[in-house]
Coordinates of C-alpha atoms and ligand atoms in Angstrom, one line a residue:
Chain B
M1 CA -14.7 -37.5 -172.1
D2 CA -13.0 -35.3 -174.7
F3 CA -12.6 -38.3 -176.8
F4 CA -16.3 -39.0 -176.6
L5 CA -17.1 -35.4 -177.4
E6 CA -15.0 -35.5 -180.5
L7 CA -16.5 -38.7 -181.7
F8 CA -20.0 -37.3 -181.0
V9 CA -19.5 -34.0 -182.8
N10 CA -17.9 -35.6 -185.8
G11 CA -20.6 -38.2 -185.9
L12 CA -23.1 -35.4 -185.9
L13 CA -21.5 -33.8 -188.9
T14 CA -21.4 -37.1 -190.8
G15 CA -25.0 -37.8 -189.7
V16 CA -26.3 -34.6 -191.3
L17 CA -24.7 -35.8 -194.5
Y18 CA -26.3 -39.2 -194.2
A19 CA -29.5 -37.4 -193.7
L20 CA -28.9 -35.5 -196.9
I21 CA -28.6 -38.8 -198.8
A22 CA -31.8 -40.0 -197.2
L23 CA -33.5 -36.7 -198.2
G24 CA -32.9 -37.8 -201.8
L25 CA -34.7 -41.0 -201.1
V26 CA -37.6 -39.3 -199.2
L27 CA -38.2 -36.8 -202.0
I28 CA -38.7 -39.5 -204.6
Y29 CA -40.6 -41.7 -202.2
K30 CA -43.1 -39.1 -201.2
A31 CA -44.0 -38.3 -204.8
S32 CA -44.1 -41.8 -206.2
S33 CA -43.8 -44.4 -203.4
V34 CA -40.6 -45.5 -205.1
L35 CA -37.4 -46.3 -203.4
N36 CA -34.7 -44.6 -205.4
L37 CA -31.9 -47.0 -205.4
A38 CA -29.7 -44.7 -207.5
V39 CA -29.1 -42.0 -204.8
G40 CA -25.5 -43.0 -204.3
E41 CA -24.7 -43.1 -208.0
M42 CA -26.4 -39.7 -208.5
A43 CA -24.0 -38.2 -205.9
L44 CA -21.1 -40.0 -207.6
L45 CA -22.1 -38.5 -211.0
A46 CA -22.4 -35.0 -209.4
S47 CA -19.1 -35.2 -207.6
F48 CA -17.4 -36.4 -210.8
V49 CA -18.8 -33.7 -213.0
V50 CA -17.8 -31.0 -210.5
A51 CA -14.3 -32.4 -210.0
L52 CA -13.8 -32.8 -213.7
A53 CA -14.9 -29.2 -214.5
A54 CA -12.6 -27.9 -211.8
N55 CA -9.8 -30.1 -213.3
F56 CA -10.3 -28.5 -216.7
G57 CA -9.6 -25.2 -215.0
A58 CA -13.1 -24.0 -214.3
P59 CA -13.4 -21.7 -211.3
S60 CA -15.4 -23.0 -208.4
W61 CA -18.6 -21.3 -209.3
L62 CA -18.5 -22.6 -212.8
A63 CA -17.7 -26.1 -211.7
I64 CA -20.7 -26.0 -209.4
L65 CA -22.8 -24.6 -212.2
A66 CA -21.7 -27.5 -214.4
G67 CA -22.9 -29.8 -211.7
V68 CA -26.3 -28.0 -211.5
V69 CA -26.8 -28.2 -215.2
V70 CA -25.9 -31.9 -215.4
M71 CA -28.1 -32.8 -212.4
V72 CA -31.1 -30.8 -213.6
A73 CA -30.8 -32.4 -217.0
F74 CA -30.4 -35.7 -215.4
G75 CA -33.6 -35.3 -213.3
Y76 CA -35.5 -34.1 -216.3
F77 CA -34.5 -37.0 -218.5
V78 CA -35.1 -39.6 -215.8
E79 CA -38.7 -38.5 -215.5
R80 CA -39.2 -38.2 -219.2
L81 CA -37.5 -41.4 -220.3
A82 CA -37.7 -43.8 -217.3
F83 CA -40.6 -42.7 -215.1
R84 CA -43.3 -41.2 -217.3
P85 CA -43.6 -44.3 -219.6
L86 CA -44.2 -46.4 -216.5
I87 CA -47.2 -44.5 -215.1
G88 CA -49.8 -46.9 -214.0
Q89 CA -47.3 -49.8 -213.8
P90 CA -46.6 -51.5 -210.4
V91 CA -44.2 -49.7 -208.1
I92 CA -41.8 -52.6 -208.4
S93 CA -41.2 -51.7 -212.1
L94 CA -40.3 -48.2 -211.1
I95 CA -37.9 -49.4 -208.4
M96 CA -36.3 -51.7 -210.9
A97 CA -36.0 -48.6 -213.2
T98 CA -34.0 -46.9 -210.5
V99 CA -31.7 -49.9 -210.3
G100 CA -31.2 -49.6 -214.0
I101 CA -30.4 -45.9 -213.6
A102 CA -27.9 -46.8 -210.9
L103 CA -26.1 -49.3 -213.1
F104 CA -26.2 -47.0 -216.1
L105 CA -24.6 -44.2 -214.0
R106 CA -21.9 -46.6 -212.7
G107 CA -21.1 -47.6 -216.3
I108 CA -20.9 -43.9 -217.3
Y109 CA -18.7 -43.2 -214.3
F110 CA -16.2 -46.0 -215.1
I111 CA -15.9 -45.1 -218.7
L112 CA -15.4 -41.4 -218.1
S113 CA -13.2 -41.7 -215.1
N114 CA -10.9 -44.0 -217.1
K115 CA -10.6 -41.3 -219.7
W116 CA -10.3 -38.4 -217.3
P117 CA -9.2 -39.5 -213.8
V118 CA -10.1 -37.1 -211.1
Y119 CA -9.5 -37.6 -207.4
L120 CA -10.9 -34.8 -205.4
V121 CA -13.5 -32.1 -205.5
D122 CA -11.5 -29.1 -204.6
L123 CA -13.5 -25.9 -204.5
G124 CA -11.0 -24.1 -202.4
L125 CA -12.9 -24.4 -199.2
P126 CA -10.8 -23.9 -196.1
V127 CA -9.1 -27.1 -195.1
D128 CA -7.9 -25.9 -191.7
S129 CA -9.2 -27.2 -188.4
L130 CA -11.6 -25.4 -186.2
N131 CA -10.9 -25.8 -182.5
L132 CA -14.0 -25.7 -180.4
G133 CA -12.8 -26.2 -176.9
P134 CA -11.6 -29.8 -176.8
V135 CA -13.0 -30.7 -180.1
S136 CA -11.3 -30.1 -183.4
L137 CA -13.1 -30.3 -186.6
L138 CA -12.3 -29.8 -190.3
S139 CA -13.9 -26.6 -191.3
S140 CA -14.9 -28.1 -194.6
S141 CA -16.9 -30.7 -192.7
V142 CA -18.6 -27.9 -190.7
V143 CA -19.4 -26.0 -193.9
G144 CA -20.8 -29.2 -195.5
G145 CA -23.0 -29.9 -192.4
L146 CA -24.3 -26.3 -192.4
V147 CA -25.1 -26.4 -196.2
A148 CA -26.9 -29.7 -195.6
L149 CA -29.0 -28.2 -192.8
L150 CA -29.8 -25.3 -195.0
L151 CA -31.0 -27.5 -197.8
F152 CA -33.3 -29.4 -195.3
G153 CA -34.7 -26.0 -194.3
L154 CA -35.3 -25.0 -197.9
V155 CA -37.0 -28.2 -198.9
G156 CA -39.1 -28.2 -195.7
Y157 CA -40.2 -24.6 -196.5
I158 CA -41.1 -25.6 -200.1
Y159 CA -43.3 -28.5 -198.9
A160 CA -45.0 -26.5 -196.1
R161 CA -45.5 -23.1 -197.7
T162 CA -45.6 -23.2 -201.5
R163 CA -48.2 -24.2 -204.0
T164 CA -45.9 -26.8 -205.5
G165 CA -45.2 -28.1 -202.0
L166 CA -49.0 -28.5 -201.4
A167 CA -49.4 -30.4 -204.7
L168 CA -46.5 -32.6 -203.7
R169 CA -48.2 -33.4 -200.4
A170 CA -51.4 -34.1 -202.2
V171 CA -49.7 -36.6 -204.5
S172 CA -48.0 -38.2 -201.6
D173 CA -51.3 -38.6 -199.9
N174 CA -53.3 -40.0 -202.8
Q175 CA -52.1 -40.0 -206.4
T176 CA -55.5 -40.7 -208.0
V177 CA -57.1 -37.9 -206.1
A178 CA -54.3 -35.5 -206.9
L179 CA -54.7 -36.4 -210.6
S180 CA -58.5 -35.7 -210.4
L181 CA -57.7 -32.2 -209.2
G182 CA -55.7 -31.4 -212.3
I183 CA -52.3 -31.9 -210.7
S184 CA -49.8 -33.0 -213.2
I185 CA -48.0 -36.0 -211.8
D186 CA -45.4 -35.8 -214.7
H187 CA -44.5 -32.3 -213.8
L188 CA -44.1 -33.1 -210.1
W189 CA -42.0 -36.1 -210.8
A190 CA -39.7 -34.0 -212.8
V191 CA -39.6 -31.5 -209.9
V192 CA -38.7 -34.1 -207.4
W193 CA -36.1 -35.8 -209.6
I194 CA -34.5 -32.5 -210.3
G195 CA -34.7 -31.7 -206.6
A196 CA -33.1 -35.1 -205.7
G197 CA -30.4 -34.4 -208.4
L198 CA -29.5 -31.1 -206.7
V199 CA -29.5 -32.7 -203.2
A200 CA -27.2 -35.3 -204.7
L201 CA -25.0 -32.5 -206.0
V202 CA -24.5 -31.1 -202.5
S203 CA -23.8 -34.6 -201.2
G204 CA -21.4 -35.3 -204.1
I205 CA -19.5 -32.1 -203.5
V206 CA -19.2 -32.6 -199.8
W207 CA -18.2 -36.3 -200.0
G208 CA -16.0 -35.7 -203.0
Q209 CA -14.1 -33.3 -200.9
R210 CA -14.1 -35.5 -197.9
I211 CA -13.2 -38.9 -199.2
G212 CA -12.4 -38.1 -202.8
V213 CA -14.2 -38.8 -206.0
Q214 CA -14.3 -42.6 -206.0
F215 CA -16.8 -45.4 -206.2
G216 CA -17.1 -45.3 -202.4
I217 CA -19.5 -42.4 -202.9
A218 CA -22.0 -44.7 -204.7
I219 CA -21.7 -47.2 -201.8
L220 CA -22.5 -44.4 -199.4
G221 CA -25.9 -44.3 -201.0
L222 CA -26.6 -47.5 -199.1
K223 CA -26.2 -45.6 -195.9
G224 CA -29.4 -43.8 -196.8
L225 CA -31.4 -47.0 -196.4
P226 CA -31.0 -47.5 -192.7
V227 CA -31.7 -43.8 -192.2
V228 CA -35.0 -43.9 -194.1
F229 CA -36.1 -47.2 -192.6
L230 CA -35.4 -45.8 -189.1
G231 CA -36.9 -42.4 -189.8
G232 CA -39.8 -43.4 -192.0
L233 CA -39.6 -43.3 -195.8
D234 CA -41.9 -40.4 -196.2
S235 CA -40.6 -38.2 -193.4
M236 CA -38.0 -35.4 -193.9
V237 CA -37.9 -34.8 -190.2
G238 CA -37.4 -38.5 -189.7
A239 CA -34.6 -38.5 -192.3
L240 CA -32.8 -35.7 -190.5
L241 CA -33.1 -37.1 -187.0
A242 CA -32.4 -40.7 -188.0
G243 CA -29.4 -39.6 -190.1
I244 CA -27.9 -37.8 -187.1
F245 CA -28.7 -40.7 -184.9
I246 CA -27.0 -43.2 -187.1
G247 CA -24.0 -40.9 -187.8
V248 CA -23.4 -40.4 -184.1
A249 CA -24.1 -44.0 -183.2
E250 CA -21.7 -45.4 -185.7
N251 CA -19.0 -42.9 -185.0
V252 CA -19.1 -43.3 -181.2
V253 CA -19.4 -47.0 -181.2
A254 CA -16.7 -47.3 -183.8
G255 CA -14.4 -45.1 -181.7
Y256 CA -14.5 -47.6 -178.8
L257 CA -15.2 -50.8 -180.6
D258 CA -13.0 -50.6 -183.7
P259 CA -9.7 -50.8 -181.8
L260 CA -10.9 -54.0 -180.1
I261 CA -12.3 -55.8 -183.2
G262 CA -10.0 -54.3 -185.7
G263 CA -12.4 -52.0 -187.5
G264 CA -15.6 -52.4 -189.6
T265 CA -18.1 -51.1 -187.1
K266 CA -19.4 -48.4 -189.5
E267 CA -20.0 -51.0 -192.1
F268 CA -22.3 -53.1 -190.0
L269 CA -23.8 -51.0 -187.3
P270 CA -26.2 -48.9 -189.4
F271 CA -27.6 -52.0 -191.0
F272 CA -27.9 -53.7 -187.7
I273 CA -29.9 -50.6 -186.5
M274 CA -32.0 -50.9 -189.7
L275 CA -32.9 -54.5 -189.0
I276 CA -34.0 -53.6 -185.5
A277 CA -36.0 -50.6 -186.7
L278 CA -37.8 -52.8 -189.3
W279 CA -38.5 -55.3 -186.6
V280 CA -39.8 -52.8 -184.0
R281 CA -41.5 -50.2 -186.3
P282 CA -41.9 -51.3 -189.9
Y283 CA -42.9 -47.8 -191.0
G284 CA -40.1 -46.0 -189.2
F285 CA -40.3 -43.7 -186.2
F286 CA -41.5 -40.6 -188.0
G287 CA -43.5 -42.2 -190.9
R288 CA -46.9 -40.9 -191.6
E289 CA -49.5 -41.8 -189.1
I290 CA -52.2 -44.1 -190.5
I291 CA -55.5 -42.4 -189.9
E292 CA -58.2 -44.7 -188.7
R293 CA -61.6 -43.2 -188.0
V294 CA -63.8 -44.9 -185.4
Chain V
M1 CA -76.1 -32.3 -232.0
T2 CA -78.6 -29.9 -230.5
N3 CA -81.0 -30.2 -227.7
A4 CA -84.6 -29.1 -227.4
N5 CA -83.7 -25.4 -227.1
G6 CA -81.6 -25.6 -230.2
Q7 CA -78.4 -25.1 -228.1
E8 CA -75.3 -27.1 -228.3
P9 CA -75.0 -29.2 -225.0
L10 CA -72.2 -28.3 -222.7
L11 CA -70.9 -31.8 -222.7
Q12 CA -71.5 -34.5 -225.2
V13 CA -70.3 -38.0 -225.2
N14 CA -70.8 -39.7 -228.6
N15 CA -70.9 -43.4 -228.9
I16 CA -67.7 -44.1 -227.0
E17 CA -66.0 -47.4 -226.6
V18 CA -63.6 -48.0 -223.7
I19 CA -61.0 -50.8 -223.5
Y20 CA -58.9 -51.6 -220.4
D21 CA -55.5 -53.2 -220.8
K22 CA -55.9 -53.3 -224.6
V23 CA -58.4 -56.2 -224.4
V24 CA -61.2 -55.7 -221.8
L25 CA -64.0 -54.0 -223.6
V26 CA -66.1 -52.2 -221.0
L27 CA -68.0 -49.4 -222.7
K28 CA -69.7 -50.5 -225.9
G29 CA -71.0 -47.4 -227.4
V30 CA -72.2 -44.9 -224.8
S31 CA -73.7 -41.5 -225.7
L32 CA -75.0 -38.9 -223.4
H33 CA -75.5 -35.1 -223.2
V34 CA -75.3 -32.7 -220.3
P35 CA -76.9 -29.3 -221.1
A36 CA -75.5 -26.1 -219.6
G37 CA -77.1 -25.6 -216.2
G38 CA -78.6 -29.0 -216.1
I39 CA -78.4 -31.9 -213.7
V40 CA -78.2 -35.2 -215.5
T41 CA -78.0 -38.6 -213.8
L42 CA -76.4 -41.8 -215.0
L43 CA -78.0 -44.8 -213.2
G44 CA -77.0 -48.4 -213.3
A45 CA -76.0 -51.4 -211.2
N46 CA -72.5 -52.2 -209.9
G47 CA -70.2 -52.9 -212.8
A48 CA -72.4 -51.3 -215.4
G49 CA -69.6 -48.9 -216.5
K50 CA -70.7 -45.7 -214.8
T51 CA -67.3 -44.9 -213.3
T52 CA -65.6 -45.8 -216.5
T53 CA -67.8 -43.3 -218.3
L54 CA -66.9 -40.5 -215.9
K55 CA -63.2 -41.3 -216.2
A56 CA -63.4 -41.3 -219.9
I57 CA -64.7 -37.7 -219.7
S58 CA -62.2 -36.5 -217.1
G59 CA -59.2 -38.2 -218.7
L60 CA -58.5 -40.4 -215.6
L61 CA -58.6 -43.6 -217.6
R62 CA -55.0 -43.6 -218.7
P63 CA -53.4 -44.2 -215.3
E64 CA -55.7 -47.3 -215.1
R65 CA -54.6 -48.4 -218.6
G66 CA -58.0 -47.7 -220.0
E67 CA -58.5 -46.0 -223.4
V68 CA -61.3 -44.5 -225.4
T69 CA -60.9 -46.5 -228.6
R70 CA -64.0 -45.3 -230.5
G71 CA -66.3 -42.3 -230.5
S72 CA -65.7 -38.8 -229.2
I73 CA -66.2 -36.5 -226.3
Y74 CA -66.9 -32.8 -226.8
F75 CA -67.0 -30.1 -224.2
Q76 CA -68.1 -26.6 -225.3
G77 CA -67.6 -27.7 -228.8
R78 CA -64.0 -28.8 -228.3
R79 CA -62.9 -32.3 -228.5
I80 CA -61.4 -33.5 -225.3
D81 CA -61.0 -37.3 -225.4
H82 CA -57.3 -37.0 -226.0
E83 CA -56.6 -34.2 -223.5
E84 CA -54.7 -34.8 -220.2
P85 CA -56.6 -34.4 -216.9
P86 CA -54.9 -31.0 -215.9
E87 CA -56.2 -29.5 -219.2
I88 CA -59.6 -31.0 -218.7
V89 CA -59.9 -29.6 -215.2
R90 CA -58.7 -26.2 -216.5
M91 CA -61.4 -26.2 -219.1
G92 CA -64.0 -26.7 -216.4
I93 CA -64.7 -30.4 -215.8
V94 CA -63.9 -31.8 -212.3
Q95 CA -64.7 -35.3 -211.2
V96 CA -65.4 -36.1 -207.6
L97 CA -64.2 -39.7 -207.2
E98 CA -66.2 -42.6 -205.9
G99 CA -65.5 -43.2 -202.2
R100 CA -64.9 -39.5 -201.7
G101 CA -61.1 -39.4 -201.8
V102 CA -60.2 -36.6 -199.5
L103 CA -56.5 -36.1 -198.9
E104 CA -56.4 -37.5 -195.4
H105 CA -53.2 -36.0 -194.2
L106 CA -54.0 -32.5 -195.4
T107 CA -56.3 -30.2 -193.4
V108 CA -59.8 -29.3 -194.6
E109 CA -58.5 -26.0 -195.7
E110 CA -55.5 -27.4 -197.5
N111 CA -57.8 -29.8 -199.3
L112 CA -59.8 -26.8 -200.5
L113 CA -56.6 -24.9 -201.5
V114 CA -55.2 -27.8 -203.5
G115 CA -58.6 -27.9 -205.3
A116 CA -57.6 -24.6 -206.9
H117 CA -54.3 -26.0 -208.2
T118 CA -55.2 -25.3 -211.8
R119 CA -56.2 -21.7 -211.2
P120 CA -53.8 -18.9 -212.1
R121 CA -51.4 -17.9 -209.4
G122 CA -52.6 -14.8 -207.5
D123 CA -56.3 -15.6 -207.8
N124 CA -58.0 -14.7 -204.6
L125 CA -58.9 -18.0 -203.1
Q126 CA -60.2 -16.8 -199.7
D127 CA -63.5 -15.6 -201.1
D128 CA -64.0 -19.0 -202.7
I129 CA -63.2 -20.8 -199.5
E130 CA -65.7 -18.7 -197.6
M131 CA -68.2 -19.5 -200.3
I132 CA -67.6 -23.2 -199.8
Y133 CA -68.0 -22.8 -196.0
H134 CA -71.3 -21.0 -196.7
Y135 CA -72.7 -24.0 -198.5
F136 CA -71.1 -26.5 -196.1
P137 CA -71.1 -24.9 -192.7
S138 CA -69.9 -28.0 -190.9
L139 CA -66.6 -27.8 -192.8
A140 CA -66.0 -24.3 -191.5
E141 CA -65.8 -25.5 -187.9
R142 CA -63.3 -28.1 -188.9
R143 CA -61.0 -26.2 -191.2
R144 CA -57.8 -27.0 -189.3
I145 CA -58.6 -30.6 -188.8
K146 CA -56.9 -33.3 -190.9
A147 CA -59.5 -34.5 -193.5
G148 CA -58.9 -38.1 -192.5
Y149 CA -60.7 -37.4 -189.2
L150 CA -63.9 -36.1 -190.7
S151 CA -67.1 -38.2 -190.8
G152 CA -68.1 -39.8 -194.0
G153 CA -70.7 -37.1 -194.8
E154 CA -68.2 -34.3 -194.1
Q155 CA -65.7 -36.0 -196.4
Q156 CA -68.2 -36.1 -199.2
M157 CA -68.9 -32.4 -198.6
L158 CA -65.2 -31.6 -198.6
A159 CA -64.7 -33.5 -201.9
I160 CA -67.5 -31.6 -203.5
G161 CA -66.3 -28.3 -202.1
R162 CA -62.8 -29.0 -203.2
A163 CA -64.0 -29.7 -206.7
L164 CA -65.8 -26.3 -206.7
M165 CA -62.5 -24.6 -206.0
A166 CA -61.4 -25.2 -209.6
H167 CA -64.4 -23.2 -210.8
P168 CA -65.9 -26.0 -212.8
K169 CA -68.6 -25.6 -215.4
V170 CA -69.6 -29.3 -214.9
L171 CA -69.2 -31.5 -211.9
L172 CA -68.9 -35.2 -212.3
L173 CA -70.2 -36.8 -209.1
D174 CA -69.5 -40.6 -208.7
E175 CA -72.0 -42.1 -206.2
P176 CA -71.9 -39.4 -203.6
S177 CA -74.6 -41.3 -201.6
L178 CA -72.4 -44.4 -201.1
G179 CA -72.3 -45.5 -197.5
L180 CA -74.1 -42.4 -196.1
A181 CA -77.2 -42.3 -194.0
P182 CA -80.3 -41.3 -195.9
L183 CA -80.8 -38.0 -194.1
L184 CA -77.2 -37.0 -194.9
V185 CA -77.6 -38.0 -198.5
Q186 CA -80.7 -35.8 -198.7
E187 CA -78.8 -32.9 -197.2
I188 CA -75.9 -33.3 -199.7
F189 CA -78.2 -33.6 -202.6
R190 CA -80.1 -30.5 -201.6
I191 CA -76.8 -28.6 -201.5
V192 CA -75.9 -29.9 -205.0
R193 CA -79.2 -28.6 -206.2
R194 CA -78.6 -25.2 -204.7
L195 CA -75.1 -25.1 -206.2
N196 CA -76.6 -25.9 -209.5
E197 CA -79.2 -23.1 -209.2
E198 CA -77.2 -20.4 -207.5
Q199 CA -73.7 -21.0 -209.0
G200 CA -74.9 -22.3 -212.4
V201 CA -72.7 -25.4 -212.2
S202 CA -73.9 -28.3 -214.3
V203 CA -73.9 -31.8 -212.8
L204 CA -73.4 -35.3 -214.2
L205 CA -74.5 -37.5 -211.3
V206 CA -73.7 -41.2 -211.2
E207 CA -75.9 -43.1 -208.8
Q208 CA -77.2 -46.5 -207.9
N209 CA -79.7 -44.8 -205.7
A210 CA -82.2 -43.9 -208.4
S211 CA -85.0 -42.5 -206.3
I212 CA -83.0 -39.8 -204.8
A213 CA -81.0 -39.1 -208.0
L214 CA -84.2 -38.6 -210.0
E215 CA -85.4 -36.3 -207.3
I216 CA -82.8 -33.7 -208.2
A217 CA -82.0 -34.5 -211.8
D218 CA -83.7 -33.1 -214.9
Y219 CA -82.8 -36.0 -217.2
G220 CA -81.5 -39.5 -216.7
Y221 CA -79.8 -42.3 -218.5
V222 CA -79.8 -45.9 -217.4
M223 CA -76.8 -48.0 -218.1
E224 CA -76.3 -51.7 -218.2
N225 CA -73.3 -53.8 -219.2
G226 CA -71.5 -51.0 -220.9
R227 CA -74.5 -49.6 -222.8
I228 CA -77.2 -47.0 -222.3
V229 CA -80.4 -49.0 -222.2
L230 CA -82.9 -46.3 -221.4
D231 CA -83.0 -42.5 -221.1
G232 CA -85.6 -39.8 -220.6
D233 CA -86.8 -36.9 -218.4
A234 CA -86.5 -37.6 -214.7
E235 CA -90.3 -37.5 -214.4
T236 CA -90.7 -40.1 -217.1
L237 CA -88.1 -42.3 -215.6
K238 CA -89.6 -42.1 -212.2
N239 CA -92.8 -43.5 -213.6
N240 CA -91.1 -46.1 -215.8
E241 CA -92.0 -49.6 -214.7
D242 CA -88.5 -51.1 -215.0
I243 CA -87.0 -48.4 -213.0
K244 CA -89.7 -48.7 -210.4
E245 CA -89.3 -52.4 -210.1
F246 CA -85.5 -52.5 -210.0
Y247 CA -84.3 -49.3 -208.6
L248 CA -87.1 -48.0 -206.6
G249 CA -87.9 -51.4 -205.1
L250 CA -91.6 -51.2 -205.9
S251 CA -92.3 -54.4 -207.7
A252 CA -95.9 -55.6 -207.5
V253 CA -95.2 -58.3 -205.0
G254 CA -93.4 -55.7 -202.9
Q255 CA -90.0 -57.2 -203.0
R256 CA -86.9 -56.0 -204.7
K257 CA -86.1 -58.1 -207.8
S258 CA -82.9 -58.2 -209.6
Y259 CA -83.0 -56.3 -212.8
R260 CA -81.8 -59.4 -214.6
E261 CA -85.1 -61.1 -213.7
V262 CA -87.2 -58.3 -215.0
K263 CA -85.1 -57.0 -217.8
H264 CA -85.6 -59.9 -220.1
Y265 CA -89.2 -59.9 -220.8
R266 CA -89.6 -56.2 -220.2
R267 CA -86.7 -54.8 -222.1
R268 CA -87.2 -57.2 -224.9
K269 CA -90.8 -55.9 -225.1
R270 CA -89.6 -52.3 -225.0
W271 CA -86.7 -52.5 -227.4
L272 CA -88.1 -55.0 -229.9
S273 CA -91.6 -53.7 -230.2
Ligands
ADP301 N1 -58.9 -50.7 -214.4 C1 -59.7 -51.6 -214.9 N2 -59.2 -52.7 -215.6 C2 -60.0 -53.6 -216.1 N3 -61.3 -53.7 -215.9 C3 -61.9 -52.7 -215.2 C4 -61.1 -51.6 -214.7 N4 -61.9 -50.7 -214.0 C5 -63.2 -51.2 -214.2 N5 -63.1 -52.4 -214.9 C6 -64.3 -53.2 -215.3 O1 -65.2 -52.4 -216.0 C7 -66.5 -52.7 -215.7 C8 -67.2 -51.4 -215.3 O2 -66.7 -50.9 -214.1 P1 -67.1 -49.5 -213.5 O3 -67.0 -48.5 -214.6 O4 -66.3 -49.3 -212.3 O5 -68.6 -49.8 -213.2 P2 -69.6 -49.0 -212.2 O6 -69.0 -47.7 -211.8 O7 -70.9 -48.8 -212.9 O8 -69.8 -49.9 -211.0 C9 -66.5 -53.7 -214.5 O9 -66.7 -55.0 -215.1 C10 -65.1 -53.7 -214.0 O10 -64.6 -54.9 -213.6
MG302 MG1 -68.4 -47.0 -209.9

């Protein structure tokens, strides 16, 4: 039972981080109906920048600030250079643009990391273990999970309560109508790309601390896909719940199954769940209802 | 250009040409004027280019890969055919799209709020919302309902009310009667007339339903195949034989003919003589 509890709670913490990756997908999807296939690479870029700055001797706050500056600039330029010129083009062109961005970021990462190898995001967070009854957790994981939850709350608040959030919901509902009301799609796209950049920054820092700054962070972006297909591409609540579900499921199942099959459960289980989700509910469990009047 | 009163019209479209996808020529020289405080209707069959004309004015052509390639559009003396939609809305032109286009997943009230997106922060929107409910009482009862669940008539009312939230000087209405029962259409048109009289908002009304449009309009243009083929006071147009035959369904034999059948001899007669 203790073993199960430990697997469960650790899965929970990982799941919140998967949810965060999915949040980066959902933000872009809601504003543009585009699947952002560069989420993982964005987190990789962010973790590299922060680690590099810290490596050069920047204090933690400055390293994070460097990450903020780079990700904001990144979001701004993606909208300006890749998205805006494609307004009115089919969605598939925009999705391919995100693939281009992903490959571009990979290239940049390999070039820069050859020049300045960095291994870990180290912001001096406590590395000790927290003992909660029978469960022991890395306190950095706990902090990461809490920050992720906070970010969800913040983004949710912006969508529900602010003027920009209302405009974002309008664009997500019907882009043509939103445009006719004088909403600037360019502006909102910049907002969501910058937002996704900052979300990737948090992901990048947390994972960079957890597994180190390495190409594996880009691969983690793939874990966002089962989460959004399970939760619904346009649902933040869906992303959070599905992220947690997948995190817990893979950790618990892996805990019991890996010793028997020699590992690899976490690599296939989320995608297996994704296939089933697509089969049972193509729009996810929390995707927007389709309104049909009678 | 000036109108009968010697005033500059609020909105003037001068001989515009619109091309889609760089090759499809859809408007072939369209000119029209909307005077301040007036209701002007633009009539024409499906595919004539009415929606394209409205989108050229509101700046909504670009996302559809359409472009004004010749001519000019002036609003209050300022050239607007190269402005972006947000700026055009801010200046006071709002288009209500064909097929209503409410934001289905937003509530009625959220739809109204988002209509005020271009207004300065801190504007008091509550009074405006109450004003909209005053003109469209059935929306008031449904303010917390998602707009997707409203009836067709209510959705049209919401779309018009939402446009008013931007404080427009001119409303561009694209076939508001489409798919609505005649009584409902009359009610909506009555409200449009009242808005025009009481709030001073000018209207450019695109319609296929000529009889009801000419009922509330002061002036009308008839469009065909990307060109204006006829224009005049609403009264004059109502009595025009072509309009009667084609749009009002009052041909001598009592059946509705296609304009194509009548236009040849009649229009030839009209324009060549
Ligand atoms: N986005 C577009 N691309 C190419 N052709 C278009 C586009 N939109 C409209 N058209 C064409 O322009 C013509 C006029 O269309 P439209 O302005 O919608 O007419 P109306 O509103 O009078 O029915 C039609 O022949 C239509 O096929
Ligand atoms: Mg039309």
